[in-house]
Structures are given as C-alpha cells and as structure tokens.
Amino acid sequence: MNDRVPAPRLRQPDRLLLKAEAEPRPLIDAFQRRITYLRLSVTDRCDLRCTYCMPERMTFLPKKEVLSLEELHDLAAGFIARGVTKIRITGGEPLVRRDIVDLFAALGRRLGEGLEELTLTTNATQLAAHAEALARAGVRRVNVSLDTLDRARFAALTRRDLLPQVMEGIAAAAAAGLKVKLNAVALKGLNEDELPDLIAWGHARGHDVTLIEVMPLGDVEAERLDQYLPLDTVRARLAARWTLADLPDTTGGPARYVRVAETGGRLGFITPHTGNFCDGCNRLRVTATGQLYPCLGGGERVDLRAALRSADPDTALAAALDEALRIKPEKHTFRMDARGAAPALARHMSMTGG
Ligand code: SAM
Ligand code: SF4
C-alpha cells in the first residue's frame, strides 16, 4: 500500500525509543481504558484566527521550543511501540508547518507495522497544495473544520477571507481520494441558522459531518457563554426537519452518530457539556513542545520533551508514559451552563489540538 511513498527525508529516524522493552507494555490507564489513539500537535501556529479558538493577537511559541520533525517522528514511533494504532496530526494548523509532508511520509511507512491509521485535522486553507502528497503518504481520511459556507461569515468567524481556498482544499482532497469529514462548531447566533444547509451540503458531497459544542479553552476575547449553543437544542431542531436514526458506531471516539434519512448522510454530535463522553476515552494528546496532556479538559501534564532530550531517552520516555497513564483523569471537569463557563483553562485548543 505504501510502495509509492518516498523515503522519509527526516534525519536519524528511529534514533531510539523504547527498544529496551522486548515486550512493550500496552498503554492502559488507572480506569482500565486502553490508549490506542494519539493526537499529535505539530505547531501552535495558524493562518486563521477563529474567534472561538484564539484571539487576533495570539502569542505563539518561540520556534526553538517546538519539537523538530525528527523528534515528533521519534515520539510517534515510541507511541506505536506501546500499542498506539491511530495517529492524528493536528495543531494549530498542521499544514502551515514547513516540510510537514516529510513527517507524514515517514510515519506513513509505519502503516501496516503497528500503525493502522494516519490522519489529520486541518482548516484546509492549504490542503489543495498537499492533498496528493498526503494521499501518497498513506493518509486515507482527513477532518476539515468548516463552520460556515458563507464567505462574509467565514471571514468574520475566522478573521481571514479564505473560504475559496478552503473549498479548493476540500475538492482537492476528494480528488486525491481522501475521505473528507467536516467538523463544525455550533455557535449561538453565528452559524446556528445555517447548520442544516452545512449538513446538507456536506452530505450531498459524500462527507460525514460532525457538530461540536464550544469548549472553554483559553482566552479568546469573546465571551464563551455568548458563543455556546447546546447540541441537544440543535438536535431537537434538526429532528423537527429531518428523520434522525441513531447509529451504533462510535468509532471509539466521543461523537455519537445518526443517519439523516433525507440526505442519506452520517451526522455526529460531540457533546462535552450535554453528554459526557469520557468513559471510553482511548486517547492521549501531545503538544508541539512535547507536553503530554492526558485530558483535553484537564491541567494534568507530563513533559515528554525533557524525557526525549535526556541522557537515557528510552527509560525516561517509558517512565513519562507510565506517569501519564497514572494521572489521566476519569473525566474532564470543564463546564458550560447557566452558571457560566468553568473552569476556563488557560490553554487554547490550538495548543493541544482538537
Ligand atoms: N487548525 C485545524 C483545524 O481547525 O481543523 C486543527 C486544529 S483546531 C484547534 C481543531 C478543532 O478544534 C477544529 O475543528 C476547531 O473548530 C476546534 N476548536 C477550536 N477551539 C475550540 C473550542 N474552544 N471549542 C470547541 N472546538 C474548538
Ligand atoms: Fe486555526 Fe484551527 Fe484554531 Fe481555527 S480552530 S484558529 S483553524 S487552529
């Protein structure tokens, strides 16, 4: 399947990593949840400024703090050695990172050798330029974040007038054979009137669509509760218009799916507030600086960069991963209801990736 993948141009791949363990232990946390999914952020930078994600004057990390592509690759290899079968590259916007396609090509060579799926979440502004290379690397599916189909609204929501490029990106991905799923954050007064059109548009093109409740992550200038639209409200409105049939498939993630009879498409709901989804959590998140956050909604953290750059990285990484499993909380504690948004974590979603 990967015979067309060019040799990775990353220097010194597989420098190390958990070779000390003849039989690497699977990643199982204190609540007996098995971790098979890594979301790896490769940059905190972005070419958009979505109003729910970051402020216009976002302070980005100094580049020297960010892991090199080689380090990201080694880290990912270490997770694969401990039983991770799915890796999602995220950010920030992963496609703004220079030479990121080299990382996809290098990781793509792991497909079929422990790694079962390599994918990414992108805003698609630069997807047209990269879709072919991603497909060649072995990427089969891509999540594209798209909250509106209206150009003026898109410009207001993202503070950048780039909807045409996003549309080109989505078309290029489909042309390259990538299965596209659309993710939309449901935003009160901003796109709520348009959600049925967005869903119908996606379904007409064969794209699954998933709606997400806004989460209180990082200071974004806007007032969170002003943006918050509970998905139980949205679902009730959609059910008045369409026939929604519950689907059993959960894809191991937090989304719950329905089939929309009228469009024939699949619609997901990610509801951190109106329906807790933590029981089956199978994932860990690592930031572009190598900070492992066992929970998107918690402050717990383990420094994998320090482990990676230590004198004995194998041992230090194994210990760091064990620590992450030990401290992974049972459930997130953020809240968004009539009492307000709490606790608003200082960390932006662009740090940990969506
Ligand atoms: N830049 C890429 C993108 O937008 O797809 C990847 C990173 S972005 C942080 C990942 C996802 O997080 C996007 O779907 C975005 O809509 C979502 N997101 C960002 N901030 C959020 C928030 N505060 N609450 C809920 N979702 C958020
Ligand atoms: Fe960038 Fe994605 Fe955040 Fe929008 S949601 S500002 S595209 S990182």
mmCIF file of N, CA, C and O in Angstrom, residues 187-247:
data_model
loop_
_atom_site.group_PDB
_atom_site.id
_atom_site.type_symbol
_atom_site.label_atom_id
_atom_site.label_comp_id
_atom_site.label_asym_id
_atom_site.label_seq_id
_atom_site.Cartn_x
_atom_site.Cartn_y
_atom_site.Cartn_z
ATOM 1 N N LEU A 187 -22.315 27.487 16.923
ATOM 2 C CA LEU A 187 -22.090 28.775 17.588
ATOM 3 C C LEU A 187 -23.363 29.600 17.626
ATOM 4 O O LEU A 187 -23.955 29.905 16.568
ATOM 5 N N LYS A 188 -23.742 29.952 18.829
ATOM 6 C CA LYS A 188 -25.002 30.683 19.018
ATOM 7 C C LYS A 188 -24.993 31.997 18.236
ATOM 8 O O LYS A 188 -24.070 32.799 18.359
ATOM 9 N N GLY A 189 -26.003 32.186 17.424
ATOM 10 C CA GLY A 189 -26.158 33.444 16.703
ATOM 11 C C GLY A 189 -25.167 33.624 15.563
ATOM 12 O O GLY A 189 -25.256 34.597 14.813
ATOM 13 N N LEU A 190 -24.216 32.720 15.394
ATOM 14 C CA LEU A 190 -23.185 32.910 14.368
ATOM 15 C C LEU A 190 -23.368 31.971 13.187
ATOM 16 O O LEU A 190 -23.250 32.377 12.046
ATOM 17 N N ASN A 191 -23.635 30.696 13.480
ATOM 18 C CA ASN A 191 -23.897 29.773 12.369
ATOM 19 C C ASN A 191 -25.095 28.866 12.642
ATOM 20 O O ASN A 191 -25.346 27.935 11.886
ATOM 21 N N GLU A 192 -25.825 29.129 13.725
ATOM 22 C CA GLU A 192 -26.876 28.177 14.091
ATOM 23 C C GLU A 192 -27.967 28.084 13.032
ATOM 24 O O GLU A 192 -28.491 27.005 12.784
ATOM 25 N N ASP A 193 -28.265 29.205 12.354
ATOM 26 C CA ASP A 193 -29.310 29.187 11.321
ATOM 27 C C ASP A 193 -28.863 28.409 10.084
ATOM 28 O O ASP A 193 -29.675 27.985 9.268
ATOM 29 N N GLU A 194 -27.550 28.225 9.961
ATOM 30 C CA GLU A 194 -27.000 27.661 8.731
ATOM 31 C C GLU A 194 -26.651 26.174 8.855
ATOM 32 O O GLU A 194 -26.276 25.526 7.863
ATOM 33 N N LEU A 195 -26.759 25.643 10.063
ATOM 34 C CA LEU A 195 -26.286 24.264 10.269
ATOM 35 C C LEU A 195 -26.987 23.257 9.348
ATOM 36 O O LEU A 195 -26.316 22.388 8.771
ATOM 37 N N PRO A 196 -28.318 23.346 9.156
ATOM 38 C CA PRO A 196 -28.942 22.372 8.232
ATOM 39 C C PRO A 196 -28.362 22.469 6.814
ATOM 40 O O PRO A 196 -28.121 21.438 6.177
ATOM 41 N N ASP A 197 -28.098 23.688 6.350
ATOM 42 C CA ASP A 197 -27.526 23.853 4.996
ATOM 43 C C ASP A 197 -26.122 23.264 4.926
ATOM 44 O O ASP A 197 -25.754 22.620 3.933
ATOM 45 N N LEU A 198 -25.361 23.495 5.979
ATOM 46 C CA LEU A 198 -23.990 22.978 6.014
ATOM 47 C C LEU A 198 -23.998 21.446 5.994
ATOM 48 O O LEU A 198 -23.227 20.805 5.261
ATOM 49 N N ILE A 199 -24.903 20.876 6.772
ATOM 50 C CA ILE A 199 -25.017 19.407 6.828
ATOM 51 C C ILE A 199 -25.449 18.871 5.456
ATOM 52 O O ILE A 199 -24.862 17.914 4.917
ATOM 53 N N ALA A 200 -26.474 19.493 4.877
ATOM 54 C CA ALA A 200 -26.979 19.025 3.580
ATOM 55 C C ALA A 200 -25.896 19.156 2.506
ATOM 56 O O ALA A 200 -25.731 18.269 1.655
ATOM 57 N N TRP A 201 -25.144 20.241 2.552
ATOM 58 C CA TRP A 201 -24.062 20.475 1.581
ATOM 59 C C TRP A 201 -23.022 19.369 1.693
ATOM 60 O O TRP A 201 -22.592 18.777 0.701
ATOM 61 N N GLY A 202 -22.606 19.081 2.930
ATOM 62 C CA GLY A 202 -21.600 18.034 3.138
ATOM 63 C C GLY A 202 -22.109 16.677 2.695
ATOM 64 O O GLY A 202 -21.426 15.943 1.965
ATOM 65 N N HIS A 203 -23.324 16.346 3.107
ATOM 66 C CA HIS A 203 -23.874 15.029 2.772
ATOM 67 C C HIS A 203 -24.034 14.872 1.262
ATOM 68 O O HIS A 203 -23.807 13.781 0.722
ATOM 69 N N ALA A 204 -24.414 15.941 0.584
ATOM 70 C CA ALA A 204 -24.585 15.858 -0.872
ATOM 71 C C ALA A 204 -23.268 15.521 -1.561
ATOM 72 O O ALA A 204 -23.257 14.987 -2.673
ATOM 73 N N ARG A 205 -22.152 15.840 -0.909
ATOM 74 C CA ARG A 205 -20.828 15.547 -1.490
ATOM 75 C C ARG A 205 -20.183 14.303 -0.891
ATOM 76 O O ARG A 205 -18.990 14.044 -1.073
ATOM 77 N N GLY A 206 -20.958 13.588 -0.092
ATOM 78 C CA GLY A 206 -20.443 12.337 0.467
ATOM 79 C C GLY A 206 -19.595 12.515 1.723
ATOM 80 O O GLY A 206 -18.889 11.587 2.141
ATOM 81 N N HIS A 207 -19.640 13.704 2.340
ATOM 82 C CA HIS A 207 -18.846 13.938 3.540
ATOM 83 C C HIS A 207 -19.701 13.728 4.793
ATOM 84 O O HIS A 207 -20.789 14.306 4.903
ATOM 85 N N ASP A 208 -19.199 12.936 5.749
ATOM 86 C CA ASP A 208 -19.815 12.921 7.072
ATOM 87 C C ASP A 208 -19.659 14.327 7.660
ATOM 88 O O ASP A 208 -18.702 15.036 7.337
ATOM 89 N N VAL A 209 -20.577 14.681 8.544
ATOM 90 C CA VAL A 209 -20.495 15.992 9.214
ATOM 91 C C VAL A 209 -20.610 15.751 10.719
ATOM 92 O O VAL A 209 -21.444 14.958 11.154
ATOM 93 N N THR A 210 -19.757 16.423 11.484
ATOM 94 C CA THR A 210 -19.858 16.324 12.940
ATOM 95 C C THR A 210 -19.982 17.725 13.533
ATOM 96 O O THR A 210 -19.243 18.639 13.140
ATOM 97 N N LEU A 211 -20.932 17.875 14.438
ATOM 98 C CA LEU A 211 -21.117 19.147 15.134
ATOM 99 C C LEU A 211 -20.446 19.057 16.504
ATOM 100 O O LEU A 211 -20.459 18.003 17.145
ATOM 101 N N ILE A 212 -19.885 20.171 16.949
ATOM 102 C CA ILE A 212 -19.117 20.194 18.207
ATOM 103 C C ILE A 212 -19.630 21.333 19.086
ATOM 104 O O ILE A 212 -19.893 22.428 18.581
ATOM 105 N N GLU A 213 -19.739 21.053 20.379
ATOM 106 C CA GLU A 213 -20.052 22.131 21.323
ATOM 107 C C GLU A 213 -18.781 22.901 21.653
ATOM 108 O O GLU A 213 -17.719 22.300 21.831
ATOM 109 N N VAL A 214 -18.901 24.202 21.750
ATOM 110 C CA VAL A 214 -17.719 25.024 22.047
ATOM 111 C C VAL A 214 -17.257 24.737 23.479
ATOM 112 O O VAL A 214 -18.063 24.497 24.376
ATOM 113 N N MET A 215 -15.944 24.692 23.642
ATOM 114 C CA MET A 215 -15.369 24.368 24.964
ATOM 115 C C MET A 215 -14.585 25.562 25.499
ATOM 116 O O MET A 215 -13.967 26.300 24.715
ATOM 117 N N PRO A 216 -14.580 25.727 26.821
ATOM 118 C CA PRO A 216 -13.927 26.904 27.411
ATOM 119 C C PRO A 216 -12.412 26.725 27.530
ATOM 120 O O PRO A 216 -11.877 26.534 28.609
ATOM 121 N N LEU A 217 -11.728 26.803 26.401
ATOM 122 C CA LEU A 217 -10.281 26.596 26.387
ATOM 123 C C LEU A 217 -9.570 27.867 25.945
ATOM 124 O O LEU A 217 -9.654 28.266 24.789
ATOM 125 N N GLY A 218 -8.874 28.504 26.857
ATOM 126 C CA GLY A 218 -8.079 29.682 26.518
ATOM 127 C C GLY A 218 -8.914 30.949 26.405
ATOM 128 O O GLY A 218 -10.114 30.914 26.161
ATOM 129 N N ASP A 219 -8.232 32.061 26.594
ATOM 130 C CA ASP A 219 -8.888 33.365 26.481
ATOM 131 C C ASP A 219 -8.979 33.738 25.004
ATOM 132 O O ASP A 219 -7.988 33.671 24.287
ATOM 133 N N VAL A 220 -10.176 34.080 24.543
ATOM 134 C CA VAL A 220 -10.349 34.356 23.110
ATOM 135 C C VAL A 220 -11.000 35.707 22.834
ATOM 136 O O VAL A 220 -11.528 35.932 21.764
ATOM 137 N N GLU A 221 -11.011 36.595 23.799
ATOM 138 C CA GLU A 221 -11.653 37.907 23.668
ATOM 139 C C GLU A 221 -13.168 37.810 23.775
ATOM 140 O O GLU A 221 -13.779 38.500 24.563
ATOM 141 N N ALA A 222 -13.774 36.912 22.997
ATOM 142 C CA ALA A 222 -15.238 36.779 23.053
ATOM 143 C C ALA A 222 -15.658 36.139 24.365
ATOM 144 O O ALA A 222 -14.872 35.440 25.004
ATOM 145 N N GLU A 223 -16.885 36.366 24.765
ATOM 146 C CA GLU A 223 -17.437 35.744 25.961
ATOM 147 C C GLU A 223 -17.942 34.347 25.581
ATOM 148 O O GLU A 223 -18.770 34.197 24.696
ATOM 149 N N ARG A 224 -17.402 33.319 26.248
ATOM 150 C CA ARG A 224 -17.726 31.942 25.871
ATOM 151 C C ARG A 224 -19.219 31.635 25.872
ATOM 152 O O ARG A 224 -19.735 30.994 24.969
ATOM 153 N N LEU A 225 -19.877 32.085 26.929
ATOM 154 C CA LEU A 225 -21.292 31.707 27.024
ATOM 155 C C LEU A 225 -22.104 32.335 25.899
ATOM 156 O O LEU A 225 -23.133 31.811 25.492
ATOM 157 N N ASP A 226 -21.621 33.474 25.369
ATOM 158 C CA ASP A 226 -22.316 34.090 24.235
ATOM 159 C C ASP A 226 -22.225 33.188 23.009
ATOM 160 O O ASP A 226 -23.059 33.241 22.121
ATOM 161 N N GLN A 227 -21.156 32.368 22.930
ATOM 162 C CA GLN A 227 -20.952 31.510 21.758
ATOM 163 C C GLN A 227 -21.622 30.149 21.919
ATOM 164 O O GLN A 227 -21.834 29.450 20.941
ATOM 165 N N TYR A 228 -21.903 29.769 23.149
ATOM 166 C CA TYR A 228 -22.280 28.381 23.431
ATOM 167 C C TYR A 228 -23.703 28.050 22.981
ATOM 168 O O TYR A 228 -24.668 28.693 23.375
ATOM 169 N N LEU A 229 -23.780 27.020 22.159
ATOM 170 C CA LEU A 229 -25.067 26.522 21.679
ATOM 171 C C LEU A 229 -25.134 25.035 22.004
ATOM 172 O O LEU A 229 -24.386 24.238 21.426
ATOM 173 N N PRO A 230 -25.981 24.633 22.970
ATOM 174 C CA PRO A 230 -26.028 23.216 23.342
ATOM 175 C C PRO A 230 -26.525 22.365 22.180
ATOM 176 O O PRO A 230 -27.492 22.726 21.499
ATOM 177 N N LEU A 231 -25.891 21.234 21.961
ATOM 178 C CA LEU A 231 -26.265 20.409 20.809
ATOM 179 C C LEU A 231 -27.576 19.667 21.013
ATOM 180 O O LEU A 231 -28.173 19.205 20.038
ATOM 181 N N ASP A 232 -28.036 19.543 22.269
ATOM 182 C CA ASP A 232 -29.363 18.919 22.401
ATOM 183 C C ASP A 232 -30.430 19.823 21.771
ATOM 184 O O ASP A 232 -31.388 19.354 21.167
ATOM 185 N N THR A 233 -30.225 21.135 21.863
ATOM 186 C CA THR A 233 -31.128 22.082 21.193
ATOM 187 C C THR A 233 -31.045 21.915 19.675
ATOM 188 O O THR A 233 -32.066 21.839 18.976
ATOM 189 N N VAL A 234 -29.812 21.843 19.173
ATOM 190 C CA VAL A 234 -29.622 21.717 17.719
ATOM 191 C C VAL A 234 -30.253 20.417 17.225
ATOM 192 O O VAL A 234 -30.952 20.389 16.214
ATOM 193 N N ARG A 235 -30.012 19.342 17.979
ATOM 194 C CA ARG A 235 -30.540 18.046 17.554
ATOM 195 C C ARG A 235 -32.069 18.080 17.515
ATOM 196 O O ARG A 235 -32.689 17.545 16.580
ATOM 197 N N ALA A 236 -32.682 18.708 18.498
ATOM 198 C CA ALA A 236 -34.152 18.786 18.515
ATOM 199 C C ALA A 236 -34.659 19.548 17.288
ATOM 200 O O ALA A 236 -35.638 19.155 16.652
ATOM 201 N N ARG A 237 -33.966 20.629 16.944
ATOM 202 C CA ARG A 237 -34.385 21.397 15.758
ATOM 203 C C ARG A 237 -34.225 20.575 14.478
ATOM 204 O O ARG A 237 -35.067 20.595 13.590
ATOM 205 N N LEU A 238 -33.097 19.847 14.394
ATOM 206 C CA LEU A 238 -32.864 19.031 13.193
ATOM 207 C C LEU A 238 -33.892 17.911 13.093
ATOM 208 O O LEU A 238 -34.357 17.563 11.999
ATOM 209 N N ALA A 239 -34.258 17.371 14.267
ATOM 210 C CA ALA A 239 -35.227 16.257 14.284
ATOM 211 C C ALA A 239 -36.618 16.731 13.858
ATOM 212 O O ALA A 239 -37.434 15.918 13.390
ATOM 213 N N ALA A 240 -36.874 18.032 14.002
ATOM 214 C CA ALA A 240 -38.160 18.574 13.555
ATOM 215 C C ALA A 240 -38.197 18.670 12.026
ATOM 216 O O ALA A 240 -39.258 18.679 11.408
ATOM 217 N N ARG A 241 -37.026 18.735 11.418
ATOM 218 C CA ARG A 241 -36.936 18.902 9.965
ATOM 219 C C ARG A 241 -36.666 17.570 9.263
ATOM 220 O O ARG A 241 -37.171 17.320 8.176
ATOM 221 N N TRP A 242 -35.828 16.737 9.886
ATOM 222 C CA TRP A 242 -35.359 15.502 9.259
ATOM 223 C C TRP A 242 -35.640 14.299 10.151
ATOM 224 O O TRP A 242 -35.871 14.432 11.353
ATOM 225 N N THR A 243 -35.506 13.106 9.564
ATOM 226 C CA THR A 243 -35.605 11.878 10.345
ATOM 227 C C THR A 243 -34.188 11.451 10.737
ATOM 228 O O THR A 243 -33.359 11.169 9.867
ATOM 229 N N LEU A 244 -33.918 11.429 12.032
ATOM 230 C CA LEU A 244 -32.580 11.077 12.509
ATOM 231 C C LEU A 244 -32.634 9.693 13.148
ATOM 232 O O LEU A 244 -33.381 9.482 14.099
ATOM 233 N N ALA A 245 -31.858 8.773 12.631
ATOM 234 C CA ALA A 245 -31.850 7.412 13.193
ATOM 235 C C ALA A 245 -30.505 7.166 13.870
ATOM 236 O O ALA A 245 -29.451 7.298 13.233
ATOM 237 N N ASP A 246 -30.545 6.823 15.160
ATOM 238 C CA ASP A 246 -29.308 6.569 15.903
ATOM 239 C C ASP A 246 -28.504 5.465 15.258
ATOM 240 O O ASP A 246 -29.055 4.441 14.841
ATOM 241 N N LEU A 247 -27.202 5.653 15.191
ATOM 242 C CA LEU A 247 -26.310 4.619 14.664
ATOM 243 C C LEU A 247 -25.474 4.069 15.812
ATOM 244 O O LEU A 247 -25.065 4.821 16.700
#
